[in-house]
Short mmCIF file of C-alpha atoms and ligand atoms in Angstrom, two decimals:
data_model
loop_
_atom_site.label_atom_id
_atom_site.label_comp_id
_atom_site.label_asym_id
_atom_site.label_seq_id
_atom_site.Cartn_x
_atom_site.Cartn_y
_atom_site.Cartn_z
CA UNK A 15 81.86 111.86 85.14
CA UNK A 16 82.65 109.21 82.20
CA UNK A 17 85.87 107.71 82.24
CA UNK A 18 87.35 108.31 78.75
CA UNK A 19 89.60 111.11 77.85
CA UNK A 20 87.95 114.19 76.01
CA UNK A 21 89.20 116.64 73.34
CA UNK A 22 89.01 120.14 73.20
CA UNK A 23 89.57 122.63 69.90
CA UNK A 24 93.50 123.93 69.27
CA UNK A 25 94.00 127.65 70.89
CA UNK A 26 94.71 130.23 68.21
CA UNK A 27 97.20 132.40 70.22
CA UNK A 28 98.50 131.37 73.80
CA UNK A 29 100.04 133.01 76.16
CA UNK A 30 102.12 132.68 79.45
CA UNK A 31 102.26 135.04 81.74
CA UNK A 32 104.51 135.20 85.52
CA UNK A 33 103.03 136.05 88.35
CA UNK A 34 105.25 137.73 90.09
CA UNK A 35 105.03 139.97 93.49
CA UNK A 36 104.71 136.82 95.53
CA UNK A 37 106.27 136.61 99.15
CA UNK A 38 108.16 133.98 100.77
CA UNK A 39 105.42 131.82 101.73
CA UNK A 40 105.24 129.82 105.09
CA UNK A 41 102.79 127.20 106.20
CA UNK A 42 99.27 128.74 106.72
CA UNK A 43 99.49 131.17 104.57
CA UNK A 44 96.66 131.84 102.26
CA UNK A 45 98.06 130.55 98.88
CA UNK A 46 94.68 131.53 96.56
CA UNK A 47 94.13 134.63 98.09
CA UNK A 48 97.82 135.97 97.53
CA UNK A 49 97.77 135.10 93.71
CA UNK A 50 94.43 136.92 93.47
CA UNK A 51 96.29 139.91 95.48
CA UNK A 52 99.44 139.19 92.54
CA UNK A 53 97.00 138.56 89.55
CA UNK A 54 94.27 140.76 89.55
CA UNK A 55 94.25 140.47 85.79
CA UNK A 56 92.91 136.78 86.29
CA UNK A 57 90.02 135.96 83.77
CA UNK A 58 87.56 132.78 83.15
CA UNK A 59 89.49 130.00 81.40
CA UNK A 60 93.24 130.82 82.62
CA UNK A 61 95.10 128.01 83.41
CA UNK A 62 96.76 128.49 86.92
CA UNK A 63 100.23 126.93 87.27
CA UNK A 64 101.44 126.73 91.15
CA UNK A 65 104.64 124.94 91.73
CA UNK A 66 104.33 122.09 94.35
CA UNK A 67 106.83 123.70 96.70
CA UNK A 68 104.64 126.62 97.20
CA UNK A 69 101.61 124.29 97.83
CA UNK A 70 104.35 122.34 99.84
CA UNK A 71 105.29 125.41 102.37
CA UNK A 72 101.32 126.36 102.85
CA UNK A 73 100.26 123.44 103.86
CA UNK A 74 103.37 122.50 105.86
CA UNK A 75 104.63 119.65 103.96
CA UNK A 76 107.63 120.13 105.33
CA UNK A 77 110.23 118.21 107.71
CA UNK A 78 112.70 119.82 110.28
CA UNK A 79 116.00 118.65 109.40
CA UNK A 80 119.62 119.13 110.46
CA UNK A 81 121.08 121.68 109.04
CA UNK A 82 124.44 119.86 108.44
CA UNK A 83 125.11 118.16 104.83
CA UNK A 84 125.26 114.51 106.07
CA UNK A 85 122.30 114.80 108.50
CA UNK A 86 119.98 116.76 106.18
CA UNK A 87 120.65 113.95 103.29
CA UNK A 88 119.96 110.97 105.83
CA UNK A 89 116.36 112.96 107.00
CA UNK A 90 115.98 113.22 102.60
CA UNK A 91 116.67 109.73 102.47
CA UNK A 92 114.20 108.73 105.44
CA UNK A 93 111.61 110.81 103.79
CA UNK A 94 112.17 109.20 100.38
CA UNK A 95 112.03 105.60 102.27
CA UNK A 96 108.64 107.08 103.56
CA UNK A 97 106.98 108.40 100.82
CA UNK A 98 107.78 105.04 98.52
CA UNK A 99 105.72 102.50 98.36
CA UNK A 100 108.07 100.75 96.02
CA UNK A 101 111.48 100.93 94.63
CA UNK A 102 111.70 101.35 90.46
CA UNK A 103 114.96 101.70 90.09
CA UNK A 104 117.96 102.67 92.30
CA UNK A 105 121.41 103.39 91.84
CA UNK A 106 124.04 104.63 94.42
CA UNK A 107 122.31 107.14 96.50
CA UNK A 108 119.47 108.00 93.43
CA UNK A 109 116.21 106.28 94.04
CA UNK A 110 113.59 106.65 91.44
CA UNK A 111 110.44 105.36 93.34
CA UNK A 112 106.79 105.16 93.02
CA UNK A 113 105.17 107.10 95.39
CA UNK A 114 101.59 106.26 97.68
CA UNK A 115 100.18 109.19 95.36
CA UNK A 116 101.23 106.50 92.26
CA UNK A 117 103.62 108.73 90.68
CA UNK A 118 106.76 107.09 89.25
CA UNK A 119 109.59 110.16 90.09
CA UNK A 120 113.16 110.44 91.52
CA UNK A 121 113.57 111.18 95.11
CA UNK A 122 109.50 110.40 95.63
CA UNK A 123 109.67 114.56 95.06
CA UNK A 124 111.24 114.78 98.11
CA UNK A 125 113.17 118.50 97.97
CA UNK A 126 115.85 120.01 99.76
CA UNK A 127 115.88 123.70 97.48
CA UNK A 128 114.16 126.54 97.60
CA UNK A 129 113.33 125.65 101.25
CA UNK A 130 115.46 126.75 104.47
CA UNK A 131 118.52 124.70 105.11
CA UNK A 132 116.67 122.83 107.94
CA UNK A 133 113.82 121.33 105.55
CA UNK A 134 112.93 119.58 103.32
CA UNK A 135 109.96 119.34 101.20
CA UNK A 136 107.50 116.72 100.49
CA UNK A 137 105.41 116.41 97.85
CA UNK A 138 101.50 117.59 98.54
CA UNK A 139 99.58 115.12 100.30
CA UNK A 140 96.90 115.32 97.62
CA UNK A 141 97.64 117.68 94.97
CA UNK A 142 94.27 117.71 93.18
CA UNK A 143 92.73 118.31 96.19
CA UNK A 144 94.63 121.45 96.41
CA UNK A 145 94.35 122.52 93.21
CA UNK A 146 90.88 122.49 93.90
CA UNK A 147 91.06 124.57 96.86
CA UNK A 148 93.32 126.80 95.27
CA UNK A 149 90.68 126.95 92.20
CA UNK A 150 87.90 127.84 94.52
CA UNK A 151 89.63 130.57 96.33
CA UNK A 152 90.80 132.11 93.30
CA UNK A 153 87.02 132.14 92.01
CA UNK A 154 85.96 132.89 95.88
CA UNK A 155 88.34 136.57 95.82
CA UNK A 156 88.25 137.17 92.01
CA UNK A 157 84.82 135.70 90.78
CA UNK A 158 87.08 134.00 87.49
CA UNK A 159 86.35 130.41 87.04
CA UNK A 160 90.52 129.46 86.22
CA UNK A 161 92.18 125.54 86.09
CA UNK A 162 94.77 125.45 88.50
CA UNK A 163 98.09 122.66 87.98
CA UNK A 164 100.09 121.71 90.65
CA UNK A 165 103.24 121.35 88.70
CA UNK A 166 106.52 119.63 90.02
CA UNK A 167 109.99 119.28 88.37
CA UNK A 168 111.05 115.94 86.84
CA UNK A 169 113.59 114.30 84.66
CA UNK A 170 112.67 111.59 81.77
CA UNK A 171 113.76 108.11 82.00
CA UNK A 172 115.33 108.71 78.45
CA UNK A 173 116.23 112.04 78.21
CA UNK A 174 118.13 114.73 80.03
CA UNK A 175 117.25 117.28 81.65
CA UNK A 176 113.94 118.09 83.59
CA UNK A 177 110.82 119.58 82.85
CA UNK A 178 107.45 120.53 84.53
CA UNK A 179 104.58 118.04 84.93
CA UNK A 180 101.24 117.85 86.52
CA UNK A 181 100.68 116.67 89.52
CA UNK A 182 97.12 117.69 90.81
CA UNK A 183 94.81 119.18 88.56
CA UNK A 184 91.10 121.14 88.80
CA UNK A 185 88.94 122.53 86.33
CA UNK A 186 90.47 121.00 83.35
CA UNK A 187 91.34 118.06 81.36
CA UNK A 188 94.87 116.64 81.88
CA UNK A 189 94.60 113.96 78.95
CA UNK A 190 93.27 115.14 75.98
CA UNK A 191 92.18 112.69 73.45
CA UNK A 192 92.61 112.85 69.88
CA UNK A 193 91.75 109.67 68.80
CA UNK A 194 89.20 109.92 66.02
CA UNK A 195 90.59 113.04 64.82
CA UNK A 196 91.31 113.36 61.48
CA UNK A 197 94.92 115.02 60.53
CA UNK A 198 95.70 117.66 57.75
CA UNK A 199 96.54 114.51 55.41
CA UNK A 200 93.54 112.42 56.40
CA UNK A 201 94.42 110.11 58.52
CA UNK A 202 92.60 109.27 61.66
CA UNK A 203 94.40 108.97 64.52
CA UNK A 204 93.80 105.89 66.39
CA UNK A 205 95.70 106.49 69.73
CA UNK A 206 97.16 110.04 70.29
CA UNK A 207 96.29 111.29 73.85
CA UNK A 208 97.94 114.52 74.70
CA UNK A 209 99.25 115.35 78.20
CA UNK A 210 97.66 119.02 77.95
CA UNK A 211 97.96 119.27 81.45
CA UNK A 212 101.71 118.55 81.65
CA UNK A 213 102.47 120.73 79.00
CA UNK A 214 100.49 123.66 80.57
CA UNK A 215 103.00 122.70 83.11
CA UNK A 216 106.07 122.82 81.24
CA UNK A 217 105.30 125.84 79.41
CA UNK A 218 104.14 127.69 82.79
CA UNK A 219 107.86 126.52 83.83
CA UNK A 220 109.26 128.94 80.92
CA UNK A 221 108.44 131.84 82.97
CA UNK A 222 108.96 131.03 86.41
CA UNK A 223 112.18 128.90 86.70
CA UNK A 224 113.94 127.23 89.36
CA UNK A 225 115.76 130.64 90.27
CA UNK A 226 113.67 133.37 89.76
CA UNK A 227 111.56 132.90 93.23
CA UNK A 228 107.89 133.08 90.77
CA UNK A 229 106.31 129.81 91.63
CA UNK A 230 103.24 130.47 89.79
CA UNK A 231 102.32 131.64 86.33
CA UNK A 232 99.07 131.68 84.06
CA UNK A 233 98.75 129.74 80.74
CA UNK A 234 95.99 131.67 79.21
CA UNK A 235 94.50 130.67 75.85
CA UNK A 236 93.95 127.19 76.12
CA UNK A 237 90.62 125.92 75.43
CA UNK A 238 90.13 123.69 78.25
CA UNK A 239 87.30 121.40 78.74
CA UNK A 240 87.05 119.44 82.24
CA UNK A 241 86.53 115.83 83.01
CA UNK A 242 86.74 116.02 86.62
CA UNK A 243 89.03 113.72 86.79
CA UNK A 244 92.37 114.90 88.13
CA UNK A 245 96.22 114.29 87.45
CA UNK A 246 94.77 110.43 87.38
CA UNK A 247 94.34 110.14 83.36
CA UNK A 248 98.32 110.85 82.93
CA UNK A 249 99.42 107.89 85.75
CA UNK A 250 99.95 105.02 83.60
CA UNK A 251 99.81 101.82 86.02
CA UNK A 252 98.97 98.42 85.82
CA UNK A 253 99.64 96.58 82.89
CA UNK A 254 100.16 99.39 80.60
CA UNK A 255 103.27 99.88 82.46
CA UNK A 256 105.79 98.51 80.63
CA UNK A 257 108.75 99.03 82.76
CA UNK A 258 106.65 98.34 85.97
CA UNK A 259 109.84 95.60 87.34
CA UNK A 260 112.38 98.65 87.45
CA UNK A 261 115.88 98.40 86.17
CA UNK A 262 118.26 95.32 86.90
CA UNK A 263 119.36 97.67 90.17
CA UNK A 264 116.17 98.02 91.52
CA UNK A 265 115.62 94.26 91.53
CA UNK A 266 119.20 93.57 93.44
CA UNK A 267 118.37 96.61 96.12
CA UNK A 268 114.73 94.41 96.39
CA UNK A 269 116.95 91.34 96.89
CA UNK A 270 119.34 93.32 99.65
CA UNK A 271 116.42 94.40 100.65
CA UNK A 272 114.72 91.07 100.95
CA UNK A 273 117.77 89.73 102.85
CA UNK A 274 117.98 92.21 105.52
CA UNK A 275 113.89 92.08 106.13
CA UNK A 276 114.81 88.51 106.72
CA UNK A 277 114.22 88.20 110.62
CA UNK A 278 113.48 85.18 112.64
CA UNK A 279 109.36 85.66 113.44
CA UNK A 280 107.98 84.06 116.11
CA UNK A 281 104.53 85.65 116.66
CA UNK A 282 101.97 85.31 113.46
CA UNK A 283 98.46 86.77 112.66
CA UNK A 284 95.82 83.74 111.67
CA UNK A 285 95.99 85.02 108.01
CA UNK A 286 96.30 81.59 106.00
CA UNK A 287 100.03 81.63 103.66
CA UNK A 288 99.46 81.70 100.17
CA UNK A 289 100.10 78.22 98.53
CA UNK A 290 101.97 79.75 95.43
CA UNK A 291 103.86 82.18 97.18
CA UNK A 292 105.26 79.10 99.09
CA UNK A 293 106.01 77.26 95.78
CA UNK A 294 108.01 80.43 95.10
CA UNK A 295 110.16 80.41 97.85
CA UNK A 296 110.88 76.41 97.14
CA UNK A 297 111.82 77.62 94.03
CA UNK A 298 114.27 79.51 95.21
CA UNK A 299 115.75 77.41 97.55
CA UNK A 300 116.68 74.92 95.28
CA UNK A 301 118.99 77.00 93.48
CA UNK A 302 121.32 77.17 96.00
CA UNK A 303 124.76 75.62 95.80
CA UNK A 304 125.45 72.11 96.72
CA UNK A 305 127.97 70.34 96.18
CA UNK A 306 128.89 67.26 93.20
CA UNK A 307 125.94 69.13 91.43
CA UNK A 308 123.44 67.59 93.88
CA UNK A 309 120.17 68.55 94.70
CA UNK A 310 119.93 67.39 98.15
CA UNK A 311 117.36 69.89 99.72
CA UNK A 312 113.42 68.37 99.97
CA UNK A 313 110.44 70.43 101.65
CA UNK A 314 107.96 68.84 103.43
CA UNK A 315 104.62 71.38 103.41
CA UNK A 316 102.69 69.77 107.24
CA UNK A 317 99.14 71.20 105.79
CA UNK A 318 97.19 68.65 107.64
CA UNK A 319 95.89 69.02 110.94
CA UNK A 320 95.83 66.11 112.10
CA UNK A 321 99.72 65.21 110.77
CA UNK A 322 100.78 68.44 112.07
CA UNK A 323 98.93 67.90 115.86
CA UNK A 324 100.61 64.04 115.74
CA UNK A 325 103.67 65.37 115.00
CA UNK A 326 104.09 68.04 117.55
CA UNK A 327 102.63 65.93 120.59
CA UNK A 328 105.37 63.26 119.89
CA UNK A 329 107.78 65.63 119.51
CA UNK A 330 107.10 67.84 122.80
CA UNK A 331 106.63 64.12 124.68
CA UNK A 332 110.25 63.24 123.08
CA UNK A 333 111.51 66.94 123.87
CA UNK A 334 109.84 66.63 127.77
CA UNK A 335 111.50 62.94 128.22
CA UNK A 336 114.47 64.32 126.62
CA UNK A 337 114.69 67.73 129.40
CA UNK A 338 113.35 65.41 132.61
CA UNK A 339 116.71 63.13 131.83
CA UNK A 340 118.77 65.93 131.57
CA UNK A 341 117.30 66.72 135.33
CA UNK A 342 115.21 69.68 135.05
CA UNK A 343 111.98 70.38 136.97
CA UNK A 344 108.57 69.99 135.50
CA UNK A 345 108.22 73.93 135.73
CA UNK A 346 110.94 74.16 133.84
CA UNK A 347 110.30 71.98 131.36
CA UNK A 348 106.92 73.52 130.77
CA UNK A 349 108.45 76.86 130.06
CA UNK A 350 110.70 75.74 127.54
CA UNK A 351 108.27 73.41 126.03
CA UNK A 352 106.14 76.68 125.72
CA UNK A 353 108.81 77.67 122.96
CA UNK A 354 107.74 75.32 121.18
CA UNK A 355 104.09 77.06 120.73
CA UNK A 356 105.18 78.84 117.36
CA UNK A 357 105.04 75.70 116.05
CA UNK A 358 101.54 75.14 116.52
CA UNK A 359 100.79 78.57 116.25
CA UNK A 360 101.77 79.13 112.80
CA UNK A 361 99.35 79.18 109.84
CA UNK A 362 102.23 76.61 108.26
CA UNK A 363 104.91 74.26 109.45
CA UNK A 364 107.60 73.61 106.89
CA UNK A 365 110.19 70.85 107.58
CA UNK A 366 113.30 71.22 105.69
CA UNK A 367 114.64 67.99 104.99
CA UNK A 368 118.14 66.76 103.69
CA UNK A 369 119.06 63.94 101.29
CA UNK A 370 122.50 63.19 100.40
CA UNK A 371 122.65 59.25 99.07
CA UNK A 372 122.32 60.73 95.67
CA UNK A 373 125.64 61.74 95.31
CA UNK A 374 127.29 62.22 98.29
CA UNK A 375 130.75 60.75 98.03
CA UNK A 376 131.97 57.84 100.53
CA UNK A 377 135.16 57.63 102.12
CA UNK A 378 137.42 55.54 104.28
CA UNK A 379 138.30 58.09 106.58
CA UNK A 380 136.58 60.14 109.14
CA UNK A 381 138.38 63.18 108.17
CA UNK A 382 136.98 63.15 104.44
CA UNK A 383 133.40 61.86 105.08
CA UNK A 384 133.13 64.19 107.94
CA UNK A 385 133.96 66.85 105.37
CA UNK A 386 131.42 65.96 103.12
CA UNK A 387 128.69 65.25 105.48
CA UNK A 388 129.39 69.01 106.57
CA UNK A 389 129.21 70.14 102.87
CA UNK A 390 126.33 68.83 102.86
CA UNK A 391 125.07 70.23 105.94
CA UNK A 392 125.75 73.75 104.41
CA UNK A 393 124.16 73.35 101.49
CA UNK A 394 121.20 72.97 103.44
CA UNK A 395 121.99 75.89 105.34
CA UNK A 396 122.19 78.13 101.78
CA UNK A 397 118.90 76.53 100.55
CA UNK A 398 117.17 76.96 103.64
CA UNK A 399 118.12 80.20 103.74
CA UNK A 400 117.33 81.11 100.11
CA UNK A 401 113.67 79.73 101.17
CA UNK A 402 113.73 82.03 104.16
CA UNK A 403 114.81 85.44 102.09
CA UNK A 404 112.18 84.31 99.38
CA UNK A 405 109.73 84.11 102.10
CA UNK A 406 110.41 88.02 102.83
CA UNK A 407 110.49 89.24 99.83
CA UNK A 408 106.87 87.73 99.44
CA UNK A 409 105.97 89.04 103.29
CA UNK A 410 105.75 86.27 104.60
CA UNK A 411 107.73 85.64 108.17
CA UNK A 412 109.34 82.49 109.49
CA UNK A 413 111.25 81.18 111.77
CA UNK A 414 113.80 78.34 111.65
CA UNK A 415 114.03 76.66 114.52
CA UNK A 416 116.11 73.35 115.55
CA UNK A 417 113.30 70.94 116.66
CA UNK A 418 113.09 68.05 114.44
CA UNK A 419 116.67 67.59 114.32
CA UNK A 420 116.60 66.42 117.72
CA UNK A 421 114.29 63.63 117.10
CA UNK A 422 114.46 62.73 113.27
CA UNK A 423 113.33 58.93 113.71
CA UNK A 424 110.28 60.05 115.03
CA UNK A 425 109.79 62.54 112.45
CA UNK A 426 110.30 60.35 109.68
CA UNK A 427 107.65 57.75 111.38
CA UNK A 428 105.32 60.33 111.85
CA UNK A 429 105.27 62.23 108.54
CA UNK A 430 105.94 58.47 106.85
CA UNK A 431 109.27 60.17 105.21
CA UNK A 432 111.82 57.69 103.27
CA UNK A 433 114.49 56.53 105.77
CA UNK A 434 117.13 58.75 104.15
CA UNK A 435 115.55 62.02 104.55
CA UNK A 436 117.06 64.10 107.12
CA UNK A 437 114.81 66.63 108.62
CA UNK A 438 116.82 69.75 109.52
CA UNK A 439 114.93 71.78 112.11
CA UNK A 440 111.38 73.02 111.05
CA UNK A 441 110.14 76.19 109.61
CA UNK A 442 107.38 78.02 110.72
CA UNK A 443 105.82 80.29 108.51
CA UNK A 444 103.18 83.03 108.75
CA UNK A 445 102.47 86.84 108.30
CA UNK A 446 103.97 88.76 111.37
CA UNK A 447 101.95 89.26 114.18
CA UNK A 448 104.88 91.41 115.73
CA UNK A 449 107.27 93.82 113.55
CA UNK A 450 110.58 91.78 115.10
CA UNK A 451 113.00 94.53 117.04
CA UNK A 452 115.40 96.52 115.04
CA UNK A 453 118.50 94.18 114.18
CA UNK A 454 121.46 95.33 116.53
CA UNK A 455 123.67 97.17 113.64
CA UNK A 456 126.41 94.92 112.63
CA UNK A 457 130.06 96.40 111.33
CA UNK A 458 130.85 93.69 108.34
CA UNK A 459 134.69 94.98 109.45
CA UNK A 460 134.20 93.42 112.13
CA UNK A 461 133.25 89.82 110.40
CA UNK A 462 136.24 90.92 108.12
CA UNK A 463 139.72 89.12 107.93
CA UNK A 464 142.42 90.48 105.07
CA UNK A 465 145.65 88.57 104.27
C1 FMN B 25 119.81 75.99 112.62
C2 FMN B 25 119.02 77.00 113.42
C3 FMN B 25 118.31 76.59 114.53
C4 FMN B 25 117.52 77.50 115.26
N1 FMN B 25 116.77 77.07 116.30
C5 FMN B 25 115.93 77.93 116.94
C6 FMN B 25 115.09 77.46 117.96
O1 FMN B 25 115.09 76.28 118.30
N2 FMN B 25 114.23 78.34 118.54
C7 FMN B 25 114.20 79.65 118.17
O2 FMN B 25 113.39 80.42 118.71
N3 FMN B 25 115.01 80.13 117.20
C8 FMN B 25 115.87 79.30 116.58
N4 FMN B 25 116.68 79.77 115.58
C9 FMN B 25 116.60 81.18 115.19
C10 FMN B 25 117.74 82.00 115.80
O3 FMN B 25 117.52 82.18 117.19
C11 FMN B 25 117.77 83.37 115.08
O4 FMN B 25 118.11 83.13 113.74
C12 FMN B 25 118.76 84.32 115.72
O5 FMN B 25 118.30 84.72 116.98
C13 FMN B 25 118.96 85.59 114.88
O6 FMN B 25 117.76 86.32 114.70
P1 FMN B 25 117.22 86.62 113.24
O7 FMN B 25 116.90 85.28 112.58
O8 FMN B 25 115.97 87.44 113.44
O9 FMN B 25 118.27 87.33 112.48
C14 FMN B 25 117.49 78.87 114.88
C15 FMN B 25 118.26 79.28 113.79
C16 FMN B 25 119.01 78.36 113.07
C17 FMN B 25 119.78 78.83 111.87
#
């Protein structure tokens, strides 16, 4: 089929008409065969309007869920999770998501009516492939050629209320182009597209309602013409999408979000990291507080080889002459200098470094210049840690781990860094190999003091 949209002539007279007589439908039933049973009346052209949930229940798109009100909404709210493949905007409990079918919709069309109080309903897995199906058991027990819609019930980003759309479509257009057209006053239109297909929807919605149990009624009338193409014309995506970065909420759930992915990784796949999404994540880091309005943090990327094999031998040598004096057995050394495999391991090692002669203040006493070497020693904490949540929200893994700090002369030698650069650890950095283990929950009461 050719891409572009297609138009089709204005109907003279349409109508819309319920199709009632339906039962309670349950997974397996046969959906097409029970509205040809219902609509006998059925002719070539009718446009076939079958609400999600009863494509839903047949082809058991639904999840067993407790019963009670605070267990059913944390199964709605797993399901949602599931179903997303992105947040667009969330606020409270309401998540407005885009789903892996590419809809933008609240919930992901996750649905807790018009099912038994111990379900839930999810959205068909492919809704034009069972309008099809629907379409060609309709034509298999009727011999009509219909369109069928699978139609679900959403709200507008700018208005209230909700109406029916399209969400899987056979047999017709869903876009209808009328670009080229000429109006009653002669002007061409350059852009129109009509969403004929959503509202078939919405007017099919007239007659069956959200409380009348009919979950399917007939548009009949419309000229329809078919492009074979599905619900797919009406998904805008991509750059057309204007409002693709979500409201201001979305972005600070992403950043909670991006926070709490943060886990220490340890085990990484050989994919290389991407340069820029590194850059990012620097980018980040150094806008985290420090104190006199310094900017003490510095980032040393090890990309080569050779630097980064130097580097490590000294350092396990140091870290093995460093264990023997402290009087532990070569087999033990050897398993703890097999910790320090992630470092070599991982597609990048990142030391952190720390610089505070520009602007750290000096003082007579230990107490004071102990404070500020700490304040300084935070700072690098937050901007490390900024680097590390940037890192996540990119999905990339890392783990911070002391090492060079035991042994920052030889670091500096080896990676020829100025003598006041203090390396802070070393950051290894990688796509996971190994999902890390859930995080122990944590109460923040707990980490909580009130005066
Ligand atoms: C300053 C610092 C030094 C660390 N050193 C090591 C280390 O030497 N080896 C290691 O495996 N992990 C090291 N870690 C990671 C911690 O073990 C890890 O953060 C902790 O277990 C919590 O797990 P999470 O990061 O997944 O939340 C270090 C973390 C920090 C902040």
């Amino acid at each position: 089929m050719d891409g572009g949209p297609v138009s089709a002539p204005a109907p003279e007279r349409l109508e819309v008409l319920p199709v009632g007589g339906l039962p309670e439908l349950r997974p397996g039933d046969d959906l097409p065969k029970l509205i040809a049973k219902c609509a006998p009346w059925l002719e070539n052209g009718d446009v076939v309007v079958v609400t999600s949930k009863a494509v839903s229940k047949v082809e058991g798109q639904l999840r067993t869920v407790p019963s009670d009100v605070d267990g059913r909404d944390a199964a709605r709210q797993q399901a949602i999770s599931d179903e997303a493949v992105r947040v667009v905007a969330a606020r409270g409990p309401t998540r407005i998501v885009q789903t892996r079918h590419g809809f933008v919709i609240a919930a992901a069309g996750v649905d807790a009516s018009n099912v038994q109080n111990d379900e839930i309903a999810l959205l068909p897995v492919d809704s034009d492939a069972s309008a099809a199906r629907i379409r060609a058991g309709i034509s298999d027990a009727l011999g009509v050629d219909v369109a069928v819609i699978v139609s679900d019930t959403a709200g507008r980003a700018w208005r209230v209320g909700v109406t029916d759309h399209a969400v899987g479509v056979a047999g017709m257009t869903a876009l209808l182009s009328l670009r080229g057209e000429t109006d009653p006053q002669g002007n061409v239109l350059i852009v129109t597209e009509v969403a004929v297909a959503d509202e078939a929807a919405a007017a099919a919605d007239l007659v069956k309602g959200k409380l009348t149990g009919i979950p399917v009624a007939v548009v009949r009338g419309l000229s329809t013409v078919d492009d074979g193409r599905g619900v797919s014309t009406l998904l805008r995506g991509g750059e057309d999408d204007m409002f693709s970065l979500g409201t201001a909420e979305a972005l600070a759930e992403g950043r909670r979000q991006a926070v709490t992915a943060r886990r220490s990784v340890r085990f990484f796949t050989a994919e290389p990291v991407d340069p820029e999404a590194v850059r990012r994540a620097v980018a980040a880091a150094i806008t985290a507080p420090a104190p006199h309005h310094t900017t003490p943090w510095r980032f040393v990327l090890v990309e080569t080889a050779s630097v980064r094999e130097r580097l490590l031998t000294a350092m396990r040598s140091r870290w093995a002459e460093d264990l023997a004096g402290d009087g532990f057995t070569p087999a033990q050394i050897a398993r703890r200098l097999r910790r320090g495999d992630l470092l070599v391991e991982a597609p990048l090692l990142v030391v952190p470094c720390l610089v505070t002669t520009d602007g750290a203040h000096s003082y007579p006493d230990t107490r004071r210049s102990d404070a500020e070497r700490t304040m300084f020693h935070v700072a690098m904490g937050a901007g490390v840690e900024n680097f590390l949540v940037a890192l996540a929200a990119e999905g990339l893994g890392s783990c911070w781990v002391s090492s060079t700090l035991f042994c920052a002369d030889l670091v500096r030698a080896e990676l020829d860094l100025p003598a006041d650069w203090q390396p802070m650890g070393s950051v290894a950095v990688g796509h996971a190999a190994v999902a890390p283990a859930d995080r122990p929950p944590r109460d923040p009461d707990a980490f909580l003091l009130r005066r």
